[in-house]
Every structure is written in C-alpha cells, then in structure tokens.
Tab-separated table of C-alpha atoms and ligand atoms in Angstrom:
chain	number	residue	atom	x	y	z
A	1	MET	CA	108.490	109.144	121.662
A	2	ILE	CA	105.026	108.262	120.480
A	3	ALA	CA	102.536	110.569	122.104
A	4	PHE	CA	99.052	109.656	123.214
A	5	SER	CA	96.924	112.503	124.507
A	6	SER	CA	93.554	112.619	126.167
A	7	SER	CA	90.459	113.619	124.224
A	8	TYR	CA	88.832	115.231	127.268
A	9	ASP	CA	87.602	118.683	126.367
A	10	PRO	CA	86.175	120.727	129.264
A	11	SER	CA	84.384	123.094	126.869
A	12	TRP	CA	81.607	120.486	126.578
A	13	GLY	CA	80.676	121.199	130.193
A	14	ALA	CA	81.015	117.542	131.118
A	15	THR	CA	82.871	116.217	134.121
A	16	GLU	CA	85.629	113.694	133.462
A	17	ASP	CA	83.284	110.972	134.731
A	18	GLN	CA	80.627	112.019	132.250
A	19	TRP	CA	83.210	112.099	129.448
A	20	ALA	CA	84.180	108.533	130.402
A	21	ASP	CA	80.566	107.350	130.069
A	22	ALA	CA	79.503	105.862	126.725
A	23	LYS	CA	75.871	106.887	127.297
A	24	TRP	CA	76.908	110.509	127.737
A	25	GLN	CA	79.084	110.322	124.614
A	26	LEU	CA	76.251	108.927	122.485
A	27	LYS	CA	73.648	111.286	123.892
A	28	ASN	CA	75.821	114.318	123.171
A	29	ARG	CA	76.746	113.493	119.589
A	30	VAL	CA	76.860	116.410	117.173
A	31	ASN	CA	74.134	115.758	114.628
A	32	THR	CA	72.659	119.098	113.602
A	33	LEU	CA	74.023	122.062	111.690
A	34	ALA	CA	73.276	124.414	114.593
A	35	ASP	CA	75.097	122.179	117.015
A	36	LEU	CA	78.063	121.894	114.697
A	37	GLU	CA	78.217	125.634	114.002
A	38	SER	CA	78.171	126.402	117.690
A	39	ARG	CA	81.416	124.458	118.037
A	40	ILE	CA	83.340	125.076	114.853
A	41	GLU	CA	83.574	127.574	112.028
A	42	LEU	CA	82.535	125.643	108.925
A	43	THR	CA	83.789	126.220	105.428
A	44	GLN	CA	81.163	126.880	102.722
A	45	GLU	CA	81.779	123.389	101.320
A	46	GLU	CA	81.086	121.835	104.696
A	47	ARG	CA	77.992	123.931	105.409
A	48	ALA	CA	76.432	122.858	102.107
A	49	GLY	CA	77.547	119.288	102.821
A	50	VAL	CA	75.783	119.191	106.177
A	51	LEU	CA	72.564	120.508	104.617
A	52	LEU	CA	72.719	117.842	101.900
A	53	ALA	CA	73.736	114.971	104.205
A	54	GLY	CA	70.221	114.641	105.560
A	55	ASN	CA	69.083	112.838	102.401
A	56	LYS	CA	71.962	110.434	102.143
A	57	LEU	CA	74.025	109.599	105.192
A	58	ALA	CA	73.266	111.285	108.497
A	59	MET	CA	75.914	113.295	110.301
A	60	SER	CA	76.770	112.173	113.792
A	61	ILE	CA	79.976	112.795	115.727
A	62	THR	CA	80.760	111.728	119.276
A	63	PRO	CA	82.361	114.374	121.520
A	64	GLN	CA	85.337	111.979	121.863
A	65	PHE	CA	85.991	112.058	118.118
A	66	PHE	CA	84.969	115.688	117.686
A	67	SER	CA	87.515	116.790	120.263
A	68	ILE	CA	90.434	115.639	118.088
A	69	ILE	CA	89.390	117.846	115.174
A	70	ASP	CA	91.710	120.794	114.623
A	71	LYS	CA	89.142	123.618	114.549
A	72	ASN	CA	91.608	126.009	112.971
A	73	ASP	CA	92.509	123.718	110.102
A	74	PRO	CA	89.885	123.259	107.363
A	75	ASN	CA	92.035	120.399	105.998
A	76	CYS	CA	92.274	118.562	109.315
A	77	PRO	CA	92.407	114.816	108.514
A	78	ILE	CA	89.846	114.020	111.217
A	79	ARG	CA	87.467	116.662	109.934
A	80	ARG	CA	87.524	115.290	106.377
A	81	GLN	CA	86.477	111.857	107.624
A	82	ILE	CA	83.446	112.968	109.595
A	83	ILE	CA	82.104	116.407	108.566
A	84	PRO	CA	80.051	116.178	105.359
A	85	ARG	CA	81.197	118.180	102.358
A	86	MET	CA	79.158	119.290	99.359
A	87	GLU	CA	81.188	116.999	97.053
A	88	GLU	CA	79.236	114.086	98.588
A	89	ALA	CA	76.200	115.193	96.645
A	90	TRP	CA	77.908	114.581	93.293
A	91	THR	CA	77.958	111.051	91.931
A	92	ALA	CA	80.915	110.396	89.616
A	93	PRO	CA	80.177	108.148	86.610
A	94	GLU	CA	82.171	105.243	88.073
A	95	GLU	CA	80.434	105.343	91.451
A	96	LEU	CA	77.916	102.831	92.766
A	97	ALA	CA	75.326	102.706	95.563
A	98	ASP	CA	76.428	99.158	96.425
A	99	PRO	CA	80.113	99.252	95.384
A	100	CYS	CA	81.006	95.788	96.691
A	101	GLY	CA	77.965	94.090	95.180
A	102	GLU	CA	76.693	92.918	98.561
A	103	ASP	CA	72.971	92.997	97.885
A	104	SER	CA	73.332	90.394	95.147
A	105	HIS	CA	75.272	88.026	97.441
A	106	MET	CA	72.711	87.751	100.223
A	107	PRO	CA	71.129	84.312	100.603
A	108	VAL	CA	69.134	85.844	103.483
A	109	PRO	CA	68.600	89.604	103.942
A	110	GLY	CA	71.481	91.035	105.973
A	111	LEU	CA	73.800	88.050	105.438
A	112	VAL	CA	76.490	88.350	102.744
A	113	HIS	CA	77.935	84.980	101.727
A	114	ARG	CA	80.629	85.711	99.136
A	115	TYR	CA	83.533	83.452	100.146
A	116	PRO	CA	83.302	79.685	100.554
A	117	ASP	CA	83.856	79.427	104.304
A	118	ARG	CA	82.875	82.730	105.868
A	119	VAL	CA	80.035	85.218	105.976
A	120	LEU	CA	79.414	88.851	106.758
A	121	PHE	CA	76.425	89.218	109.091
A	122	LEU	CA	74.938	92.740	109.235
A	123	VAL	CA	73.325	92.991	112.650
A	124	THR	CA	72.405	96.679	112.893
A	125	ASP	CA	72.161	99.700	110.597
A	126	ARG	CA	73.471	102.335	113.044
A	127	CYS	CA	76.924	103.468	114.165
A	128	ALA	CA	78.352	105.676	116.903
A	129	SER	CA	79.377	108.212	114.234
A	130	TYR	CA	79.234	108.153	110.448
A	131	CYS	CA	82.324	107.991	108.252
A	132	ARG	CA	81.655	110.095	105.150
A	133	TYR	CA	83.064	107.401	102.860
A	134	CYS	CA	80.872	104.642	104.331
A	135	THR	CA	80.782	101.661	101.991
A	136	ARG	CA	77.281	100.851	103.224
A	137	SER	CA	75.853	104.376	103.162
A	138	ARG	CA	72.944	103.015	101.090
A	139	VAL	CA	71.555	101.266	104.185
A	140	VAL	CA	73.294	102.816	107.178
A	141	SER	CA	72.172	105.732	109.432
A	142	GLY	CA	68.467	105.528	108.616
A	143	VAL	CA	68.184	108.410	106.138
A	144	GLY	CA	69.207	106.855	102.789
A	145	GLU	CA	66.949	105.381	100.094
A	146	GLN	CA	67.404	101.763	101.092
A	147	LYS	CA	66.611	100.136	104.417
A	148	LEU	CA	68.781	97.365	105.825
A	149	ASN	CA	66.488	94.398	105.970
A	150	MET	CA	67.830	92.417	108.885
A	151	GLN	CA	66.379	89.025	109.566
A	152	HIS	CA	68.433	87.646	112.409
A	153	GLU	CA	66.344	84.496	112.808
A	154	ALA	CA	66.557	83.611	109.112
A	155	ALA	CA	70.303	84.306	109.191
A	156	PHE	CA	70.824	82.025	112.203
A	157	GLU	CA	68.867	79.257	110.478
A	158	TYR	CA	70.905	79.684	107.291
A	159	LEU	CA	74.126	79.413	109.319
A	160	GLU	CA	72.883	76.384	111.248
A	161	ASN	CA	72.129	74.669	107.949
A	162	THR	CA	75.324	75.672	106.115
A	163	PRO	CA	78.222	73.587	107.445
A	164	SER	CA	80.725	75.147	105.031
A	165	VAL	CA	80.680	78.359	107.097
A	166	ARG	CA	83.340	78.262	109.793
A	167	ASP	CA	83.860	82.030	110.333
A	168	VAL	CA	81.230	84.691	110.986
A	169	LEU	CA	82.041	88.380	110.788
A	170	LEU	CA	79.525	90.655	112.486
A	171	SER	CA	79.232	94.128	111.083
A	172	GLY	CA	76.528	96.617	110.141
A	173	GLY	CA	76.343	99.453	111.160
A	174	ASP	CA	78.386	98.831	114.251
A	175	PRO	CA	77.591	95.732	116.322
A	176	LEU	CA	78.895	97.366	119.503
A	177	LEU	CA	75.964	99.760	119.359
A	178	LEU	CA	73.909	96.823	120.635
A	179	SER	CA	73.723	96.393	124.412
A	180	ASP	CA	75.939	93.740	126.019
A	181	ASN	CA	72.818	91.593	126.433
A	182	LYS	CA	71.688	91.815	122.829
A	183	LEU	CA	75.192	91.231	121.556
A	184	GLU	CA	75.638	88.215	123.797
A	185	LYS	CA	72.396	86.723	122.488
A	186	ILE	CA	73.894	86.825	118.992
A	187	LEU	CA	77.323	85.550	120.060
A	188	SER	CA	75.950	82.668	122.126
A	189	ARG	CA	73.616	81.570	119.358
A	190	LEU	CA	76.532	81.510	116.889
A	191	ALA	CA	78.893	79.826	119.354
A	192	ALA	CA	76.349	77.007	119.747
A	193	ILE	CA	76.654	76.097	116.055
A	194	PRO	CA	79.221	73.254	115.957
A	195	HIS	CA	80.815	74.108	112.593
A	196	ILE	CA	81.422	77.770	113.479
A	197	GLN	CA	85.021	77.959	114.652
A	198	PHE	CA	85.394	81.644	115.247
A	199	ILE	CA	83.494	84.849	115.437
A	200	ARG	CA	84.722	88.328	114.773
A	201	ILE	CA	83.298	91.830	114.913
A	202	GLY	CA	84.130	94.838	112.773
A	203	SER	CA	83.729	97.990	114.867
A	204	ARG	CA	84.831	101.596	115.066
A	205	PHE	CA	83.440	101.942	118.608
A	206	PRO	CA	86.911	101.646	120.176
A	207	ILE	CA	87.761	104.862	118.277
A	208	PHE	CA	84.519	106.825	118.181
A	209	CYS	CA	83.487	105.829	121.680
A	210	PRO	CA	86.200	103.926	123.569
A	211	GLN	CA	84.079	104.476	126.674
A	212	ARG	CA	81.864	101.608	125.395
A	213	ILE	CA	84.734	99.162	126.013
A	214	THR	CA	83.895	98.507	129.651
A	215	PRO	CA	85.379	95.747	131.821
A	216	GLU	CA	81.917	94.109	131.670
A	217	LEU	CA	81.915	94.049	127.870
A	218	CYS	CA	85.452	92.616	127.835
A	219	ALA	CA	84.479	89.907	130.344
A	220	MET	CA	81.530	88.971	128.146
A	221	LEU	CA	83.577	88.828	124.918
A	222	LYS	CA	86.174	86.675	126.655
A	223	LYS	CA	83.622	83.877	126.919
A	224	TYR	CA	83.527	83.557	123.150
A	225	HIS	CA	87.161	82.858	122.334
A	226	PRO	CA	88.645	82.590	119.810
A	227	PHE	CA	87.179	86.063	119.335
A	228	PHE	CA	88.716	88.572	116.920
A	229	LEU	CA	87.996	92.287	116.528
A	230	SER	CA	88.735	94.423	113.481
A	231	ILE	CA	88.933	98.067	114.389
A	232	HIS	CA	89.097	101.025	112.002
A	233	VAL	CA	91.720	103.729	112.530
A	234	ASN	CA	92.885	105.922	109.660
A	235	HIS	CA	95.132	108.496	111.273
A	236	PRO	CA	97.513	108.374	114.257
A	237	LYS	CA	95.658	111.271	115.927
A	238	GLU	CA	92.682	108.963	116.459
A	239	LEU	CA	94.699	106.919	118.952
A	240	THR	CA	94.059	109.021	122.060
A	241	THR	CA	94.769	107.921	125.639
A	242	GLU	CA	91.125	106.841	125.945
A	243	VAL	CA	91.417	104.693	122.818
A	244	GLN	CA	94.749	103.242	123.907
A	245	GLU	CA	93.265	102.237	127.271
A	246	ALA	CA	90.180	100.677	125.673
A	247	LEU	CA	92.370	98.657	123.291
A	248	GLY	CA	94.492	97.600	126.267
A	249	ARG	CA	91.395	96.254	128.048
A	250	LEU	CA	90.436	94.265	124.943
A	251	ALA	CA	93.954	92.911	124.483
A	252	ASP	CA	94.097	91.932	128.161
A	253	ALA	CA	90.859	90.016	127.625
A	254	GLY	CA	92.638	88.039	124.914
A	255	VAL	CA	90.818	89.658	122.018
A	256	VAL	CA	92.955	89.416	118.877
A	257	MET	CA	92.822	92.766	117.092
A	258	GLY	CA	93.525	93.890	113.575
A	259	ASN	CA	93.107	97.325	112.034
A	260	GLN	CA	91.408	98.068	108.756
A	261	SER	CA	92.135	101.506	107.398
A	262	VAL	CA	90.869	103.149	104.286
A	263	LEU	CA	93.292	105.062	102.111
A	264	LEU	CA	91.833	108.570	101.919
A	265	LYS	CA	92.990	111.591	99.996
A	266	ASP	CA	94.463	114.296	102.226
A	267	VAL	CA	93.758	112.178	105.285
A	268	ASN	CA	96.351	109.419	105.344
A	269	ASP	CA	97.821	109.226	101.844
A	270	THR	CA	101.503	109.570	102.697
A	271	VAL	CA	104.128	107.054	103.800
A	272	GLU	CA	104.945	109.279	106.746
A	273	ILE	CA	101.397	109.288	108.165
A	274	GLN	CA	100.897	105.579	107.519
A	275	LYS	CA	104.168	104.784	109.254
A	276	ALA	CA	103.200	106.815	112.314
A	277	LEU	CA	99.796	105.084	112.300
A	278	VAL	CA	101.089	101.524	112.131
A	279	HIS	CA	103.728	102.142	114.807
A	280	LYS	CA	101.109	103.562	117.141
A	281	LEU	CA	98.809	100.612	116.435
A	282	LEU	CA	101.528	98.110	117.388
A	283	MET	CA	101.998	99.983	120.661
A	284	CYS	CA	98.286	99.394	121.268
A	285	ARG	CA	98.717	95.665	120.497
A	286	VAL	CA	96.771	95.995	117.256
A	287	ARG	CA	98.155	94.443	114.113
A	288	PRO	CA	97.523	96.394	110.867
A	289	TYR	CA	95.342	94.031	108.791
A	290	TYR	CA	94.060	95.685	105.625
A	291	LEU	CA	94.659	99.010	103.913
A	292	TYR	CA	91.657	99.473	101.617
A	293	GLN	CA	91.547	101.377	98.417
A	294	CYS	CA	88.429	103.542	98.987
A	295	ASP	CA	85.350	101.813	97.541
A	296	LEU	CA	83.526	103.461	94.625
A	297	ILE	CA	80.807	104.711	96.920
A	298	THR	CA	78.601	107.500	95.596
A	299	GLY	CA	79.938	110.945	96.484
A	300	SER	CA	83.470	109.790	97.380
A	301	SER	CA	85.551	111.232	94.535
A	302	HIS	CA	87.055	113.927	96.786
A	303	LEU	CA	88.320	111.244	99.178
A	304	ARG	CA	89.634	108.680	96.725
A	305	THR	CA	93.281	108.383	95.661
A	306	SER	CA	94.827	106.512	92.765
A	307	ALA	CA	95.690	102.877	93.448
A	308	SER	CA	99.376	103.624	92.853
A	309	LYS	CA	99.336	105.698	96.053
A	310	GLY	CA	98.581	102.565	98.074
A	311	LEU	CA	101.368	100.643	96.357
A	312	GLU	CA	103.768	103.498	97.049
A	313	ILE	CA	102.809	103.381	100.740
A	314	ILE	CA	103.333	99.626	101.026
A	315	GLU	CA	106.650	99.969	99.273
A	316	GLY	CA	107.602	102.690	101.751
A	317	LEU	CA	106.866	100.386	104.666
A	318	ARG	CA	108.106	96.939	103.599
A	319	GLY	CA	111.700	96.462	104.674
A	320	HIS	CA	111.785	99.926	106.191
A	321	THR	CA	109.872	98.926	109.293
A	322	THR	CA	108.608	95.970	111.375
A	323	GLY	CA	106.951	93.318	109.256
A	324	TYR	CA	104.096	93.063	111.780
A	325	ALA	CA	103.286	96.705	111.074
A	326	ILE	CA	102.527	96.229	107.390
A	327	PRO	CA	98.913	95.824	106.292
A	328	GLN	CA	97.821	94.101	103.089
A	329	PHE	CA	96.691	96.661	100.534
A	330	VAL	CA	93.451	95.524	98.858
A	331	ILE	CA	90.815	96.642	96.420
A	332	ASP	CA	87.351	95.241	96.990
A	333	GLY	CA	86.512	94.236	93.421
A	334	PRO	CA	83.700	96.577	92.228
A	335	GLY	CA	80.434	94.726	91.805
A	336	GLY	CA	81.312	91.794	94.052
A	337	GLY	CA	84.880	90.592	93.402
A	338	GLY	CA	85.819	90.492	97.052
A	339	LYS	CA	89.122	91.694	98.459
A	340	ILE	CA	91.913	91.485	95.911
A	341	PRO	CA	95.501	91.978	97.158
A	342	LEU	CA	97.850	94.453	95.468
A	343	ASN	CA	101.576	94.268	96.043
A	344	PRO	CA	104.511	96.261	94.751
A	345	ASN	CA	106.376	94.203	92.178
A	346	TYR	CA	109.682	92.903	93.527
A	347	VAL	CA	110.226	90.422	90.697
A	348	VAL	CA	112.655	91.784	88.104
A	349	ASN	CA	112.866	88.621	86.013
A	350	HIS	CA	111.669	85.028	86.394
A	351	ASN	CA	112.465	82.090	84.144
A	352	SER	CA	112.610	78.316	84.696
A	353	ASN	CA	116.156	78.520	86.074
A	354	GLU	CA	116.071	81.509	88.373
A	355	ILE	CA	114.154	84.418	89.773
A	356	THR	CA	115.690	87.879	90.002
A	357	LEU	CA	114.315	90.133	92.689
A	358	ARG	CA	114.916	93.595	93.975
A	359	ASN	CA	114.936	94.311	97.696
A	360	TYR	CA	113.520	97.341	99.539
A	361	GLU	CA	116.719	99.275	98.780
A	362	GLY	CA	116.503	98.557	95.080
A	363	LYS	CA	119.418	96.094	95.099
A	364	GLN	CA	119.035	93.003	92.930
A	365	PHE	CA	119.351	89.400	94.057
A	366	THR	CA	119.046	86.187	92.107
A	367	TYR	CA	117.590	82.998	93.559
A	368	PRO	CA	118.277	79.902	91.426
A	369	GLU	CA	115.417	77.431	91.141
A	370	PRO	CA	116.120	73.953	92.525
A	371	SER	CA	118.047	71.635	90.204
A	372	ASP	CA	117.672	67.860	89.830
A	373	ILE	CA	120.410	65.586	91.135
A	374	PRO	CA	122.446	64.532	88.037
A	375	GLN	CA	121.775	60.923	87.000
A	376	GLU	CA	125.437	59.838	87.378
A	377	ILE	CA	125.570	61.165	90.977
A	378	LYS	CA	122.322	59.373	91.731
A	379	SER	CA	123.784	56.082	90.435
A	380	GLU	CA	126.963	56.596	92.460
A	381	LEU	CA	124.963	57.223	95.618
A	382	LEU	CA	122.769	54.185	95.029
A	383	ALA	CA	125.836	51.983	94.566
A	384	THR	CA	127.135	52.637	98.068
B	401	PLP	C1	85.703	91.398	104.082
B	401	PLP	C2	84.681	90.359	103.978
B	401	PLP	C3	84.842	89.126	104.619
B	401	PLP	C4	86.070	88.799	105.440
B	401	PLP	O1	87.210	88.734	104.644
B	401	PLP	P1	88.628	88.368	105.257
B	401	PLP	O2	89.610	88.572	104.152
B	401	PLP	O3	88.555	86.921	105.711
B	401	PLP	O4	88.858	89.278	106.423
B	401	PLP	C5	83.861	88.189	104.464
B	401	PLP	N1	82.767	88.432	103.710
B	401	PLP	C6	82.596	89.591	103.062
B	401	PLP	C7	81.392	89.784	102.227
B	401	PLP	C8	83.538	90.598	103.187
B	401	PLP	O5	83.354	91.768	102.548
C-alpha cells in the first residue's frame, strides 16, 4: 500500500478551512529565526545557516511543507531541502553564481533562448518557499546580489518576432505566485502568437502550496491546451493527501504533468527512495521527467552527490519497474551546455556485424546488424 497522509497540523491554530486556503498558507510562512525556533529545535549548523541566509537566499516555508518535517530528526530529508545550513555560506572552487550560464543566453532580460525552438521565460522572482539548492538563487527571493530584470513586454515582442520558437516554458521564481488574472494575461498573450504551439509552466506550488490549485485556476489553465506542467518533488513524503488532490484536479483538467527532481545528498540519493517516489508520482498521474544532477550553485557542496550516484539509481530502476516511472538523468552543462542526458552503459561490444548488450539482470544478448540480400538470391528472385 502506498500511503498518502494529510499535512494538516492543528498546532498552527488554524481551522481546516484556513489550512486549505492558499492565502493563509502564504501569509503564515516561516521566514524568521524566531518563528522557526518557536516550532523546531534547530541544530547549530541550521541556526548559523538561517542567520547567514538573509544575504543570499531568503528562508520561507509554507505551513503545508513545514508540517512534513520530522522535528525529531536533524537529517530529515524535507528539512535539508528547506532549512538553511551554514555550509551554504561556503563557495567551493567549482561553484558558480549562474551555474547554467543563463545570463549570457538572454536576448531580452528574463528570457533565456538556449535551444533552437524553445525558450525559458522568467516571469517572477519569488516562490512560495525557497529550495536551498535553488539554481537561480542569484536572482530569486529578493535578497541576493543580482536582481531579476524582467521585461515582459520586450519578451513578448521578441517571441512575436521569432518564428523559430514553438514552445515557451514559464518559470522564475514560481509563475503560480501570480494571480489567476496576471497569469492569464501572460498565457493569452502567448497563445495569440501563431507559431507558439504549446506553453508549459515549471512550478513547485502544487507541493509547497497545493491549496493554490483551485478549481478556478484549473478551469483557466484548461483554456490554454495543450498545456503542460512540470512539478518538482524530491521525496515521497512530499506527496501528501493535499498534494495528491491538487494533482488530481490538474490531471482532470487535462494538464499533462511531469516531475523534475534534483538528486540531493541524504535527501533522495538511494534507489529505494527514488523507487518509492516514482511509484507515488504515477499514482498521482505524474510522469517522472528529469532527474537532475544538482547544479554547481554556490553553497551547494553539502547537497551534491557524485554523478555515478544518479547512474546507479537509473540502473536500479530500468527493467526493475514500470518504464513510465523512469526519469531521464541529466546534467545541465556548467556554463550553458543545456541538459545533457546520462545513461548507464548497456552496450558490452559493438562492431559492424553485431551489438552485444547486457540486460537489467546482467545477462548478455547479441543483436546482429542487418545483412544485405546475397547477389545470387537477388538474381533468383528477379528471375521469377
Ligand atoms: C530546461 C530548459 C528548457 C526546456 O528543456 P526541455 O528539455 O525541452 O524540457 C528550455 N530552455 C532552457 C534554458 C532550459 O534550461
């Protein structure tokens, strides 16, 4: 049995109706040290981390997400994703402020055009809560050195005048932080561009604040089909009843959903956890899309794993479970290479005559390459 449990925590003094209200969730986010310490006993590493976070990436945690933290476990996988730690203040030599080289690929501020036919459109610089390994921490949350320069009008004009773009991915920050009205203004403007075939949003709102996924929002999104949504879940615990119901509303509205998770040390870096995660996602009608090697963001060394960990996880899934459940493991090429796929090697030997492969059990199989029809057979056949 796969268990989903409710996030509702009466210790917040909220009624169930309040808990179910996105405005209440956002208004009651934990964003100060005092607030945090009144709810959880911090470790020394966390306390220092919270004090230092104010200069880099703000802390903010919705009650929904906070409630799934195990307060008695300093190594809780939810806690490591969202409570700052002092290690964030150390920049390892390989780390970068803009690990994916986005700033140098912006034809218009806020619009990243790296691939031939699709763009990443950053529409806001705020989120419902802040992931400590945020790839855009340089511009997100409003406390870092750099400000996200968003020029929606210039971006729309660029898209209107660039017919090679057929796919627009809205991100930020989190686009679902915008009101339904503001979001619809963006969607309708994009939908009116004839060469744009589909629009998608990257959002962690369904996890941090599933209460935002109202029937009204779903009805609005439905008008913009084909509409895709990439959500971000790292650990099976994040899929609470509230999240499952929100994802159900989106799926019922015909929204095609994929999950992007980030491989994080001591959070989700085992085959067992990943398997539980992908099975739970399928039950929520979400297809695992990408498993990301953690970007070389400044202050992320304590959360990064070796790339071989990701390969080991994919190898532990492929063949062992439903093909639909297996994400593509990728590294976003540091400095602007884009997403590069990594796959376990199943090819044992390959020459012009045959390819020898191993299967998920380690057994070997040989597939002969196609051979030409012998000339004498050809002549015989032609003579008939
Ligand atoms: C991830 C990303 C996309 C979308 O890539 P897909 O593989 O199509 O999901 C587009 N542009 C940028 C800059 C991205 O980082």
